[in-house]
């Protein structure tokens, strides 16, 4: 029986386990929260912080391969695991090139993968230089640790530089700036590379964000064949260039001129790929597990139009789910609840997916079900 270690016991880890349990694999998770989403279905749970290298090594000793469900973990700890002979996928080398957004953009740019204009900045004067070069608005980003838009600031005028610089920890933390891309759409493409060299690409997904958090994903994306072909080419090349074994999510901007630019990468299954569970013949979670074990990958084609909507907390309190009966009156929807004990404003609590003959019908059902579900 294969034993797999996952750093992180959130919803992404949980969905990996759910899919891989059909092959009866054994899972050890490492997460500081005792009742984290994956806790109830993991075979073993090491309750420890992500900075605890000893605990990571302890997990690695118990398993055949280690993976992770989020990228803000220590590359050094992954190197130590690899050093003791347990493989880690995506490897520490892949994470090293991705974890810091500036290094990630440099690596993409060096390999001629299109990205928005960007620049590393250390001082307010350098941000001003970037403003002179790229024009306003300008996006200031923390190079590490950002998620759901936290760690980004839009600078509209030169007068806003100081506030944004202070807010993102300028002088203490590494920062970068990017030209503001007036994109037409945000899409993402998920690509999976198996240890055996096989690469499979999932359909392009169209993403709608609310308050910088993913709200809805619609597949197929409403884009031209030319844009789709560009996205597929970027996905294959990026997966190879970063030696990204397992799932890699590539978030893209599509401009009205049909240009496709990489916004950022996540070396793992991704929220915008939840749709693959019901929408594709093989989910991103199953292919991730197959990939890190060197197995052939499953078919990534879309079965029929699919829409995913996140269930995001709108208040703080206990997480008692209500309205499931009413939501299920939409017979095409599937509801996923992650099992977080507390609701928090802006927290991802679950998601709903609908597949239908048309994208319009899937949207209708998913939104209706979403209206009926709430936490009391
Ligand atoms: P995070 O890592 O927090 O998800 P991102 O860098 O992906 O942050 O940015 C979050 C959102 O900010 C993006 O989904 C996009 O809407 C917007 N954004 C980021 N970079 C740019 C840019 N260069 N131009 C325009 N909008 C951007």
mmCIF file of C-alpha atoms and ligand atoms in Angstrom:
data_model
loop_
_atom_site.group_PDB
_atom_site.id
_atom_site.type_symbol
_atom_site.label_atom_id
_atom_site.label_comp_id
_atom_site.label_asym_id
_atom_site.label_seq_id
_atom_site.Cartn_x
_atom_site.Cartn_y
_atom_site.Cartn_z
ATOM 1 C CA UNK A 1 0.000 0.000 0.000
ATOM 2 C CA UNK A 2 1.339 3.448 -0.922
ATOM 3 C CA UNK A 3 1.800 5.949 1.900
ATOM 4 C CA UNK A 4 1.569 9.632 1.113
ATOM 5 C CA UNK A 5 2.373 12.610 3.351
ATOM 6 C CA UNK A 6 0.629 15.942 2.836
ATOM 7 C CA UNK A 7 1.879 19.179 4.362
ATOM 8 C CA UNK A 8 -1.392 20.950 5.117
ATOM 9 C CA UNK A 9 -4.743 19.499 6.094
ATOM 10 C CA UNK A 10 -7.083 22.028 4.508
ATOM 11 C CA UNK A 11 -9.743 21.442 1.866
ATOM 12 C CA UNK A 12 -7.250 20.767 -0.926
ATOM 13 C CA UNK A 13 -5.567 18.041 1.115
ATOM 14 C CA UNK A 14 -8.963 16.662 2.036
ATOM 15 C CA UNK A 15 -10.021 16.412 -1.612
ATOM 16 C CA UNK A 16 -6.744 14.675 -2.539
ATOM 17 C CA UNK A 17 -7.439 12.065 0.136
ATOM 18 C CA UNK A 18 -11.092 11.649 -0.849
ATOM 19 C CA UNK A 19 -10.117 10.829 -4.425
ATOM 20 C CA UNK A 20 -7.098 8.659 -3.622
ATOM 21 C CA UNK A 21 -8.922 6.557 -1.041
ATOM 22 C CA UNK A 22 -10.515 4.632 -3.902
ATOM 23 C CA UNK A 23 -7.031 3.161 -4.394
ATOM 24 C CA UNK A 24 -6.765 2.591 -0.642
ATOM 25 C CA UNK A 25 -3.680 4.747 -0.219
ATOM 26 C CA UNK A 26 -2.596 5.693 3.304
ATOM 27 C CA UNK A 27 -2.341 9.365 4.250
ATOM 28 C CA UNK A 28 -0.357 11.177 6.914
ATOM 29 C CA UNK A 29 -1.114 14.892 7.162
ATOM 30 C CA UNK A 30 0.759 17.633 8.986
ATOM 31 C CA UNK A 31 -1.302 20.615 10.120
ATOM 32 C CA UNK A 32 -1.330 22.750 13.281
ATOM 33 C CA UNK A 33 -5.143 22.717 13.580
ATOM 34 C CA UNK A 34 -6.422 19.645 15.384
ATOM 35 C CA UNK A 35 -9.788 19.558 13.617
ATOM 36 C CA UNK A 36 -8.637 20.766 10.210
ATOM 37 C CA UNK A 37 -10.728 19.727 7.155
ATOM 38 C CA UNK A 38 -8.602 16.648 6.301
ATOM 39 C CA UNK A 39 -8.387 15.445 9.920
ATOM 40 C CA UNK A 40 -11.497 13.270 9.824
ATOM 41 C CA UNK A 41 -10.326 11.211 6.825
ATOM 42 C CA UNK A 42 -6.532 11.155 7.210
ATOM 43 C CA UNK A 43 -5.010 7.919 8.546
ATOM 44 C CA UNK A 44 -2.597 9.876 10.722
ATOM 45 C CA UNK A 45 -2.402 13.530 11.681
ATOM 46 C CA UNK A 46 0.767 15.114 13.015
ATOM 47 C CA UNK A 47 -0.383 18.258 14.802
ATOM 48 C CA UNK A 48 2.504 20.634 14.226
ATOM 49 C CA UNK A 49 3.273 24.023 12.727
ATOM 50 C CA UNK A 50 4.491 24.381 9.151
ATOM 51 C CA UNK A 51 7.769 25.856 10.402
ATOM 52 C CA UNK A 52 8.449 22.723 12.499
ATOM 53 C CA UNK A 53 11.144 20.966 10.473
ATOM 54 C CA UNK A 54 11.464 18.095 12.982
ATOM 55 C CA UNK A 55 7.762 17.286 12.574
ATOM 56 C CA UNK A 56 8.087 17.416 8.778
ATOM 57 C CA UNK A 57 10.958 14.917 8.918
ATOM 58 C CA UNK A 58 8.941 12.729 11.266
ATOM 59 C CA UNK A 59 6.121 12.686 8.714
ATOM 60 C CA UNK A 60 8.534 11.991 5.854
ATOM 61 C CA UNK A 61 9.899 8.911 7.666
ATOM 62 C CA UNK A 62 6.423 7.384 7.688
ATOM 63 C CA UNK A 63 5.650 7.747 3.954
ATOM 64 C CA UNK A 64 6.832 6.908 0.408
ATOM 65 C CA UNK A 65 6.335 10.409 -0.970
ATOM 66 C CA UNK A 66 5.548 13.864 0.379
ATOM 67 C CA UNK A 67 3.395 16.539 -1.262
ATOM 68 C CA UNK A 68 1.846 19.794 -0.078
ATOM 69 C CA UNK A 69 -1.387 21.694 -0.505
ATOM 70 C CA UNK A 70 -0.112 25.250 -0.206
ATOM 71 C CA UNK A 71 3.109 26.956 -1.137
ATOM 72 C CA UNK A 72 3.957 29.033 1.922
ATOM 73 C CA UNK A 73 6.140 26.352 3.480
ATOM 74 C CA UNK A 74 9.874 26.132 4.059
ATOM 75 C CA UNK A 75 11.906 25.129 1.000
ATOM 76 C CA UNK A 76 14.717 24.196 3.413
ATOM 77 C CA UNK A 77 12.450 21.714 5.179
ATOM 78 C CA UNK A 78 11.554 20.148 1.816
ATOM 79 C CA UNK A 79 15.259 19.946 0.953
ATOM 80 C CA UNK A 80 15.910 18.184 4.269
ATOM 81 C CA UNK A 81 13.180 15.637 3.460
ATOM 82 C CA UNK A 82 14.671 15.033 0.009
ATOM 83 C CA UNK A 83 18.100 14.761 1.659
ATOM 84 C CA UNK A 84 16.952 11.870 3.817
ATOM 85 C CA UNK A 85 15.757 10.032 0.698
ATOM 86 C CA UNK A 86 12.002 10.650 0.670
ATOM 87 C CA UNK A 87 10.930 12.288 -2.589
ATOM 88 C CA UNK A 88 8.891 15.494 -2.480
ATOM 89 C CA UNK A 89 6.663 16.534 -5.396
ATOM 90 C CA UNK A 90 6.483 19.227 -6.597
ATOM 91 C CA UNK A 91 10.190 19.225 -5.677
ATOM 92 C CA UNK A 92 11.958 21.771 -3.471
ATOM 93 C CA UNK A 93 13.572 23.100 -6.661
ATOM 94 C CA UNK A 94 10.151 23.769 -8.223
ATOM 95 C CA UNK A 95 8.922 25.505 -5.068
ATOM 96 C CA UNK A 96 12.115 27.580 -4.880
ATOM 97 C CA UNK A 97 11.378 29.072 -8.301
ATOM 98 C CA UNK A 98 7.706 29.698 -7.531
ATOM 99 C CA UNK A 99 7.493 30.764 -3.879
ATOM 100 C CA UNK A 100 8.887 34.247 -4.382
ATOM 101 C CA UNK A 101 6.671 36.085 -6.909
ATOM 102 C CA UNK A 102 9.584 38.124 -8.237
ATOM 103 C CA UNK A 103 11.773 35.056 -8.856
ATOM 104 C CA UNK A 104 8.759 33.316 -10.384
ATOM 105 C CA UNK A 105 8.210 36.183 -12.858
ATOM 106 C CA UNK A 106 11.939 36.309 -13.667
ATOM 107 C CA UNK A 107 11.995 32.574 -14.368
ATOM 108 C CA UNK A 108 8.922 32.865 -16.605
ATOM 109 C CA UNK A 109 10.364 35.876 -18.425
ATOM 110 C CA UNK A 110 13.771 34.205 -18.933
ATOM 111 C CA UNK A 111 11.979 31.303 -20.584
ATOM 112 C CA UNK A 112 9.999 33.624 -22.851
ATOM 113 C CA UNK A 113 6.655 32.932 -21.210
ATOM 114 C CA UNK A 114 4.620 36.174 -21.440
ATOM 115 C CA UNK A 115 4.124 38.123 -18.180
ATOM 116 C CA UNK A 116 3.103 41.716 -17.351
ATOM 117 C CA UNK A 117 6.050 44.173 -17.116
ATOM 118 C CA UNK A 118 7.515 43.913 -13.632
ATOM 119 C CA UNK A 119 10.377 45.151 -11.501
ATOM 120 C CA UNK A 120 11.835 44.269 -8.077
ATOM 121 C CA UNK A 121 11.738 47.316 -5.743
ATOM 122 C CA UNK A 122 13.403 48.088 -2.421
ATOM 123 C CA UNK A 123 12.645 51.765 -1.912
ATOM 124 C CA UNK A 124 9.884 54.308 -2.535
ATOM 125 C CA UNK A 125 12.162 55.989 -5.094
ATOM 126 C CA UNK A 126 12.330 52.739 -7.063
ATOM 127 C CA UNK A 127 8.521 52.503 -7.051
ATOM 128 C CA UNK A 128 8.422 56.058 -8.420
ATOM 129 C CA UNK A 129 10.873 55.026 -11.174
ATOM 130 C CA UNK A 130 8.579 52.103 -12.005
ATOM 131 C CA UNK A 131 5.623 54.523 -12.141
ATOM 132 C CA UNK A 132 7.529 56.728 -14.597
ATOM 133 C CA UNK A 133 8.311 53.676 -16.702
ATOM 134 C CA UNK A 134 5.028 51.713 -16.614
ATOM 135 C CA UNK A 135 2.558 54.549 -15.893
ATOM 136 C CA UNK A 136 -0.344 54.442 -13.371
ATOM 137 C CA UNK A 137 -2.156 52.544 -11.965
ATOM 138 C CA UNK A 138 0.642 50.333 -10.755
ATOM 139 C CA UNK A 139 0.388 47.162 -8.666
ATOM 140 C CA UNK A 140 2.688 46.760 -5.692
ATOM 141 C CA UNK A 141 3.056 43.158 -4.485
ATOM 142 C CA UNK A 142 4.705 41.483 -1.529
ATOM 143 C CA UNK A 143 7.008 38.871 -3.102
ATOM 144 C CA UNK A 144 6.135 36.224 -0.519
ATOM 145 C CA UNK A 145 3.196 35.123 1.589
ATOM 146 C CA UNK A 146 0.312 36.660 -0.405
ATOM 147 C CA UNK A 147 -3.050 35.001 -1.039
ATOM 148 C CA UNK A 148 -6.569 36.143 -1.986
ATOM 149 C CA UNK A 149 -5.183 39.577 -2.877
ATOM 150 C CA UNK A 150 -3.671 40.089 0.602
ATOM 151 C CA UNK A 151 -0.195 41.378 -0.072
ATOM 152 C CA UNK A 152 -1.212 43.497 -3.108
ATOM 153 C CA UNK A 153 -1.857 47.228 -3.340
ATOM 154 C CA UNK A 154 -3.028 49.240 -6.329
ATOM 155 C CA UNK A 155 -1.215 52.564 -6.597
ATOM 156 C CA UNK A 156 -3.307 55.071 -8.576
ATOM 157 C CA UNK A 157 -1.014 58.095 -8.335
ATOM 158 C CA UNK A 158 2.489 58.966 -7.175
ATOM 159 C CA UNK A 159 0.965 60.316 -3.920
ATOM 160 C CA UNK A 160 -0.217 56.813 -2.998
ATOM 161 C CA UNK A 161 3.264 55.259 -3.125
ATOM 162 C CA UNK A 162 4.132 55.967 0.495
ATOM 163 C CA UNK A 163 0.915 54.477 1.950
ATOM 164 C CA UNK A 164 1.148 51.327 -0.183
ATOM 165 C CA UNK A 165 4.840 50.879 0.625
ATOM 166 C CA UNK A 166 4.170 51.102 4.376
ATOM 167 C CA UNK A 167 1.079 48.856 4.180
ATOM 168 C CA UNK A 168 3.009 46.038 2.506
ATOM 169 C CA UNK A 169 5.955 46.207 4.901
ATOM 170 C CA UNK A 170 8.363 48.058 2.588
ATOM 171 C CA UNK A 171 11.942 48.108 3.888
ATOM 172 C CA UNK A 172 11.330 44.873 5.835
ATOM 173 C CA UNK A 173 9.830 42.571 3.206
ATOM 174 C CA UNK A 174 10.790 42.073 -0.459
ATOM 175 C CA UNK A 175 8.431 43.885 -2.840
ATOM 176 C CA UNK A 176 7.858 44.088 -6.585
ATOM 177 C CA UNK A 177 5.758 46.209 -8.894
ATOM 178 C CA UNK A 178 3.818 45.282 -12.005
ATOM 179 C CA UNK A 179 2.170 47.275 -14.734
ATOM 180 C CA UNK A 180 -1.619 47.248 -14.295
ATOM 181 C CA UNK A 181 -3.091 44.938 -16.947
ATOM 182 C CA UNK A 182 -6.552 46.117 -18.071
ATOM 183 C CA UNK A 183 -7.613 42.539 -18.656
ATOM 184 C CA UNK A 184 -10.818 41.449 -20.343
ATOM 185 C CA UNK A 185 -10.974 38.159 -18.476
ATOM 186 C CA UNK A 186 -9.130 36.195 -15.830
ATOM 187 C CA UNK A 187 -8.780 32.527 -16.686
ATOM 188 C CA UNK A 188 -6.779 29.674 -15.263
ATOM 189 C CA UNK A 189 -5.378 26.543 -16.776
ATOM 190 C CA UNK A 190 -4.401 23.467 -14.819
ATOM 191 C CA UNK A 191 -1.652 21.198 -16.034
ATOM 192 C CA UNK A 192 -0.431 17.928 -14.601
ATOM 193 C CA UNK A 193 2.965 16.312 -15.158
ATOM 194 C CA UNK A 194 3.567 12.733 -14.073
ATOM 195 C CA UNK A 195 6.948 11.468 -12.960
ATOM 196 C CA UNK A 196 6.778 9.240 -16.044
ATOM 197 C CA UNK A 197 6.975 12.389 -18.239
ATOM 198 C CA UNK A 198 3.327 12.467 -19.341
ATOM 199 C CA UNK A 199 1.752 15.933 -19.371
ATOM 200 C CA UNK A 200 -2.008 16.481 -19.502
ATOM 201 C CA UNK A 201 -3.804 19.825 -19.591
ATOM 202 C CA UNK A 202 -7.288 20.489 -18.204
ATOM 203 C CA UNK A 203 -9.761 22.774 -20.043
ATOM 204 C CA UNK A 204 -9.351 26.547 -19.618
ATOM 205 C CA UNK A 205 -11.511 27.863 -16.751
ATOM 206 C CA UNK A 206 -12.954 31.377 -16.577
ATOM 207 C CA UNK A 207 -12.766 32.927 -13.106
ATOM 208 C CA UNK A 208 -14.757 35.692 -11.478
ATOM 209 C CA UNK A 209 -13.396 37.188 -8.257
ATOM 210 C CA UNK A 210 -15.275 39.131 -5.568
ATOM 211 C CA UNK A 211 -13.186 41.147 -3.088
ATOM 212 C CA UNK A 212 -10.079 39.416 -4.532
ATOM 213 C CA UNK A 213 -11.442 35.970 -3.592
ATOM 214 C CA UNK A 214 -12.465 33.494 -6.282
ATOM 215 C CA UNK A 215 -16.271 33.517 -6.519
ATOM 216 C CA UNK A 216 -17.183 31.523 -9.632
ATOM 217 C CA UNK A 217 -15.418 29.349 -12.172
ATOM 218 C CA UNK A 218 -17.082 28.585 -15.507
ATOM 219 C CA UNK A 219 -15.922 25.934 -17.935
ATOM 220 C CA UNK A 220 -15.535 26.061 -20.866
ATOM 221 C CA UNK A 221 -14.181 29.611 -20.731
ATOM 222 C CA UNK A 222 -15.790 31.948 -23.270
ATOM 223 C CA UNK A 223 -12.591 32.700 -25.206
ATOM 224 C CA UNK A 224 -11.458 32.417 -28.813
ATOM 225 C CA UNK A 225 -9.720 29.304 -30.150
ATOM 226 C CA UNK A 226 -6.592 31.398 -30.571
ATOM 227 C CA UNK A 227 -6.554 32.417 -26.894
ATOM 228 C CA UNK A 228 -7.253 28.814 -25.889
ATOM 229 C CA UNK A 229 -4.316 27.587 -27.981
ATOM 230 C CA UNK A 230 -2.026 30.197 -26.367
ATOM 231 C CA UNK A 231 -3.137 29.125 -22.886
ATOM 232 C CA UNK A 232 -2.482 25.448 -23.672
ATOM 233 C CA UNK A 233 0.978 26.210 -25.044
ATOM 234 C CA UNK A 234 1.816 28.283 -21.939
ATOM 235 C CA UNK A 235 0.592 25.449 -19.681
ATOM 236 C CA UNK A 236 2.753 22.771 -21.307
ATOM 237 C CA UNK A 237 5.833 24.944 -21.450
ATOM 238 C CA UNK A 238 5.468 26.238 -17.863
ATOM 239 C CA UNK A 239 5.034 22.741 -16.466
ATOM 240 C CA UNK A 240 8.269 21.649 -18.180
ATOM 241 C CA UNK A 241 10.280 24.793 -17.388
ATOM 242 C CA UNK A 242 9.528 24.526 -13.647
ATOM 243 C CA UNK A 243 9.884 20.697 -13.654
ATOM 244 C CA UNK A 244 6.504 20.808 -11.942
ATOM 245 C CA UNK A 245 5.636 17.212 -11.056
ATOM 246 C CA UNK A 246 1.975 17.001 -10.015
ATOM 247 C CA UNK A 247 -0.598 19.714 -10.515
ATOM 248 C CA UNK A 248 0.344 23.229 -11.499
ATOM 249 C CA UNK A 249 -2.243 26.019 -11.743
ATOM 250 C CA UNK A 250 -1.484 28.945 -14.011
ATOM 251 C CA UNK A 251 -3.596 32.080 -13.543
ATOM 252 C CA UNK A 252 -3.771 34.115 -16.721
ATOM 253 C CA UNK A 253 -4.941 37.536 -17.866
ATOM 254 C CA UNK A 254 -6.588 37.750 -21.292
ATOM 255 C CA UNK A 255 -6.553 41.240 -22.829
ATOM 256 C CA UNK A 256 -9.007 42.588 -25.384
ATOM 257 C CA UNK A 257 -6.267 42.294 -28.023
ATOM 258 C CA UNK A 258 -6.150 38.535 -27.344
ATOM 259 C CA UNK A 259 -2.858 38.671 -25.483
ATOM 260 C CA UNK A 260 -2.401 36.023 -22.758
ATOM 261 C CA UNK A 261 -0.149 36.911 -19.782
ATOM 262 C CA UNK A 262 0.744 34.814 -16.741
ATOM 263 C CA UNK A 263 -0.352 36.401 -13.460
ATOM 264 C CA UNK A 264 0.825 33.716 -11.074
ATOM 265 C CA UNK A 265 1.490 30.035 -10.506
ATOM 266 C CA UNK A 266 0.424 27.632 -7.767
ATOM 267 C CA UNK A 267 2.310 24.296 -7.649
ATOM 268 C CA UNK A 268 -0.643 22.234 -6.401
ATOM 269 C CA UNK A 269 -4.313 21.531 -7.012
ATOM 270 C CA UNK A 270 -6.184 24.847 -7.032
ATOM 271 C CA UNK A 271 -9.545 26.317 -6.035
ATOM 272 C CA UNK A 272 -10.272 27.103 -9.699
ATOM 273 C CA UNK A 273 -9.887 23.371 -10.407
ATOM 274 C CA UNK A 274 -12.605 22.148 -8.005
ATOM 275 C CA UNK A 275 -14.800 21.927 -11.097
ATOM 276 C CA UNK A 276 -12.731 18.957 -12.322
ATOM 277 C CA UNK A 277 -14.260 16.682 -9.641
ATOM 278 C CA UNK A 278 -17.632 16.535 -11.390
ATOM 279 C CA UNK A 279 -16.759 18.242 -14.681
ATOM 280 C CA UNK A 280 -13.869 16.127 -15.986
ATOM 281 C CA UNK A 281 -13.289 12.415 -16.442
ATOM 282 C CA UNK A 282 -10.398 12.620 -13.955
ATOM 283 C CA UNK A 283 -10.164 15.262 -11.216
ATOM 284 C CA UNK A 284 -7.123 17.443 -10.531
ATOM 285 C CA UNK A 285 -6.794 15.667 -7.172
ATOM 286 C CA UNK A 286 -6.644 12.180 -8.617
ATOM 287 C CA UNK A 287 -4.196 13.219 -11.317
ATOM 288 C CA UNK A 288 -1.999 14.940 -8.729
ATOM 289 C CA UNK A 289 -1.717 11.726 -6.739
ATOM 290 C CA UNK A 290 -1.171 9.627 -9.886
ATOM 291 C CA UNK A 291 1.522 12.084 -11.046
ATOM 292 C CA UNK A 292 3.587 12.029 -7.851
ATOM 293 C CA UNK A 293 3.520 8.213 -7.906
ATOM 294 C CA UNK A 294 4.628 8.086 -11.561
ATOM 295 C CA UNK A 295 1.367 6.531 -12.767
ATOM 296 C CA UNK A 296 -0.189 7.300 -16.161
ATOM 297 C CA UNK A 297 -2.574 10.249 -15.931
ATOM 298 C CA UNK A 298 -6.323 10.042 -16.493
ATOM 299 C CA UNK A 299 -8.373 11.789 -19.176
ATOM 300 C CA UNK A 300 -8.682 15.527 -18.409
ATOM 301 C CA UNK A 301 -11.462 16.281 -20.919
ATOM 302 C CA UNK A 302 -14.599 18.131 -19.857
ATOM 303 C CA UNK A 303 -17.695 15.928 -19.722
ATOM 304 C CA UNK A 304 -20.151 18.833 -20.038
ATOM 305 C CA UNK A 305 -20.447 22.520 -19.104
ATOM 306 C CA UNK A 306 -19.598 23.027 -15.428
ATOM 307 C CA UNK A 307 -19.809 25.916 -12.988
ATOM 308 C CA UNK A 308 -18.302 26.103 -9.505
ATOM 309 C CA UNK A 309 -19.243 28.687 -6.882
ATOM 310 C CA UNK A 310 -17.377 29.138 -3.614
ATOM 311 C CA UNK A 311 -19.223 29.292 -0.302
ATOM 312 C CA UNK A 312 -17.449 32.117 1.517
ATOM 313 C CA UNK A 313 -18.153 33.045 5.142
ATOM 314 C CA UNK A 314 -20.001 36.355 5.552
ATOM 315 C CA UNK A 315 -19.786 36.586 9.359
ATOM 316 C CA UNK A 316 -17.878 35.099 12.304
ATOM 317 C CA UNK A 317 -19.413 32.255 14.338
ATOM 318 C CA UNK A 318 -20.028 28.505 14.635
ATOM 319 C CA UNK A 319 -20.336 26.671 11.320
ATOM 320 C CA UNK A 320 -23.834 25.115 11.362
ATOM 321 C CA UNK A 321 -24.902 24.556 7.774
ATOM 322 C CA UNK A 322 -28.541 25.292 6.880
ATOM 323 C CA UNK A 323 -30.596 25.073 3.686
ATOM 324 C CA UNK A 324 -29.109 21.905 2.206
ATOM 325 C CA UNK A 325 -32.531 20.409 1.488
ATOM 326 C CA UNK A 326 -33.592 23.502 -0.452
ATOM 327 C CA UNK A 327 -30.240 23.730 -2.288
ATOM 328 C CA UNK A 328 -30.560 20.124 -3.470
ATOM 329 C CA UNK A 329 -33.848 20.975 -5.185
ATOM 330 C CA UNK A 330 -31.468 21.888 -8.013
ATOM 331 C CA UNK A 331 -30.812 18.325 -9.049
ATOM 332 C CA UNK A 332 -27.573 19.029 -10.942
ATOM 333 C CA UNK A 333 -25.695 20.508 -8.000
ATOM 334 C CA UNK A 334 -23.172 18.861 -5.735
ATOM 335 C CA UNK A 335 -22.363 20.531 -2.425
ATOM 336 C CA UNK A 336 -18.924 20.253 -0.810
ATOM 337 C CA UNK A 337 -18.514 21.338 2.813
ATOM 338 C CA UNK A 338 -14.935 21.436 4.104
ATOM 339 C CA UNK A 339 -15.646 20.881 7.791
ATOM 340 C CA UNK A 340 -14.143 24.029 9.299
ATOM 341 C CA UNK A 341 -15.476 24.458 12.822
ATOM 342 C CA UNK A 342 -15.789 28.237 12.675
ATOM 343 C CA UNK A 343 -17.192 30.479 9.969
ATOM 344 C CA UNK A 344 -15.161 33.627 9.403
ATOM 345 C CA UNK A 345 -15.793 36.542 7.129
ATOM 346 C CA UNK A 346 -13.992 35.817 3.848
ATOM 347 C CA UNK A 347 -13.161 32.200 4.773
ATOM 348 C CA UNK A 348 -13.665 29.450 2.184
ATOM 349 C CA UNK A 349 -16.197 27.132 3.842
ATOM 350 C CA UNK A 350 -17.204 24.952 0.895
ATOM 351 C CA UNK A 351 -18.207 25.080 -2.744
ATOM 352 C CA UNK A 352 -21.030 24.082 -5.054
ATOM 353 C CA UNK A 353 -20.631 22.592 -8.504
ATOM 354 C CA UNK A 354 -23.267 22.145 -11.204
ATOM 355 C CA UNK A 355 -22.899 20.380 -14.527
ATOM 356 C CA UNK A 356 -25.586 20.802 -17.199
ATOM 357 C CA UNK A 357 -26.228 20.726 -20.945
ATOM 358 C CA UNK A 358 -25.561 24.461 -21.121
ATOM 359 C CA UNK A 359 -23.390 26.792 -19.088
ATOM 360 C CA UNK A 360 -26.460 29.029 -18.506
ATOM 361 C CA UNK A 361 -28.352 26.184 -16.837
ATOM 362 C CA UNK A 362 -25.340 25.273 -14.704
ATOM 363 C CA UNK A 363 -24.996 28.925 -13.622
ATOM 364 C CA UNK A 364 -28.721 29.108 -12.794
ATOM 365 C CA UNK A 365 -28.658 26.002 -10.602
ATOM 366 C CA UNK A 366 -25.399 26.800 -8.839
ATOM 367 C CA UNK A 367 -26.528 30.349 -7.984
ATOM 368 C CA UNK A 368 -29.944 29.187 -6.805
ATOM 369 C CA UNK A 369 -28.365 26.536 -4.551
ATOM 370 C CA UNK A 370 -25.896 29.107 -3.268
ATOM 371 C CA UNK A 371 -28.735 31.451 -2.245
ATOM 372 C CA UNK A 372 -30.331 28.683 -0.185
ATOM 373 C CA UNK A 373 -27.219 27.685 1.783
ATOM 374 C CA UNK A 374 -26.095 29.603 4.833
ATOM 375 C CA UNK A 375 -24.353 29.124 8.175
ATOM 376 C CA UNK A 376 -26.318 30.022 11.307
HETATM 377 P P1 LIG B 1 -2.784 36.518 -4.749
HETATM 378 O O1 LIG B 1 -1.460 35.797 -4.766
HETATM 379 O O2 LIG B 1 -3.072 37.180 -3.461
HETATM 380 O O3 LIG B 1 -3.917 35.686 -5.304
HETATM 381 P P2 LIG B 1 -2.500 37.902 -7.284
HETATM 382 O O4 LIG B 1 -1.146 38.399 -7.624
HETATM 383 O O5 LIG B 1 -3.012 36.713 -8.006
HETATM 384 O O6 LIG B 1 -2.596 37.763 -5.712
HETATM 385 O O7 LIG B 1 -3.545 39.077 -7.503
HETATM 386 C C1 LIG B 1 -4.884 39.030 -7.055
HETATM 387 C C2 LIG B 1 -5.770 39.734 -8.061
HETATM 388 O O8 LIG B 1 -5.289 41.073 -8.291
HETATM 389 C C3 LIG B 1 -5.749 39.088 -9.442
HETATM 390 O O9 LIG B 1 -6.668 38.023 -9.496
HETATM 391 C C4 LIG B 1 -6.108 40.256 -10.332
HETATM 392 O O10 LIG B 1 -7.513 40.461 -10.351
HETATM 393 C C5 LIG B 1 -5.439 41.420 -9.655
HETATM 394 N N1 LIG B 1 -4.104 41.662 -10.251
HETATM 395 C C6 LIG B 1 -2.930 41.105 -9.883
HETATM 396 N N2 LIG B 1 -1.910 41.522 -10.664
HETATM 397 C C7 LIG B 1 -2.446 42.386 -11.549
HETATM 398 C C8 LIG B 1 -1.922 43.170 -12.637
HETATM 399 N N3 LIG B 1 -0.630 43.186 -12.942
HETATM 400 N N4 LIG B 1 -2.812 43.933 -13.347
HETATM 401 C C9 LIG B 1 -4.126 43.949 -13.047
HETATM 402 N N5 LIG B 1 -4.681 43.259 -12.040
HETATM 403 C C10 LIG B 1 -3.870 42.477 -11.300
#
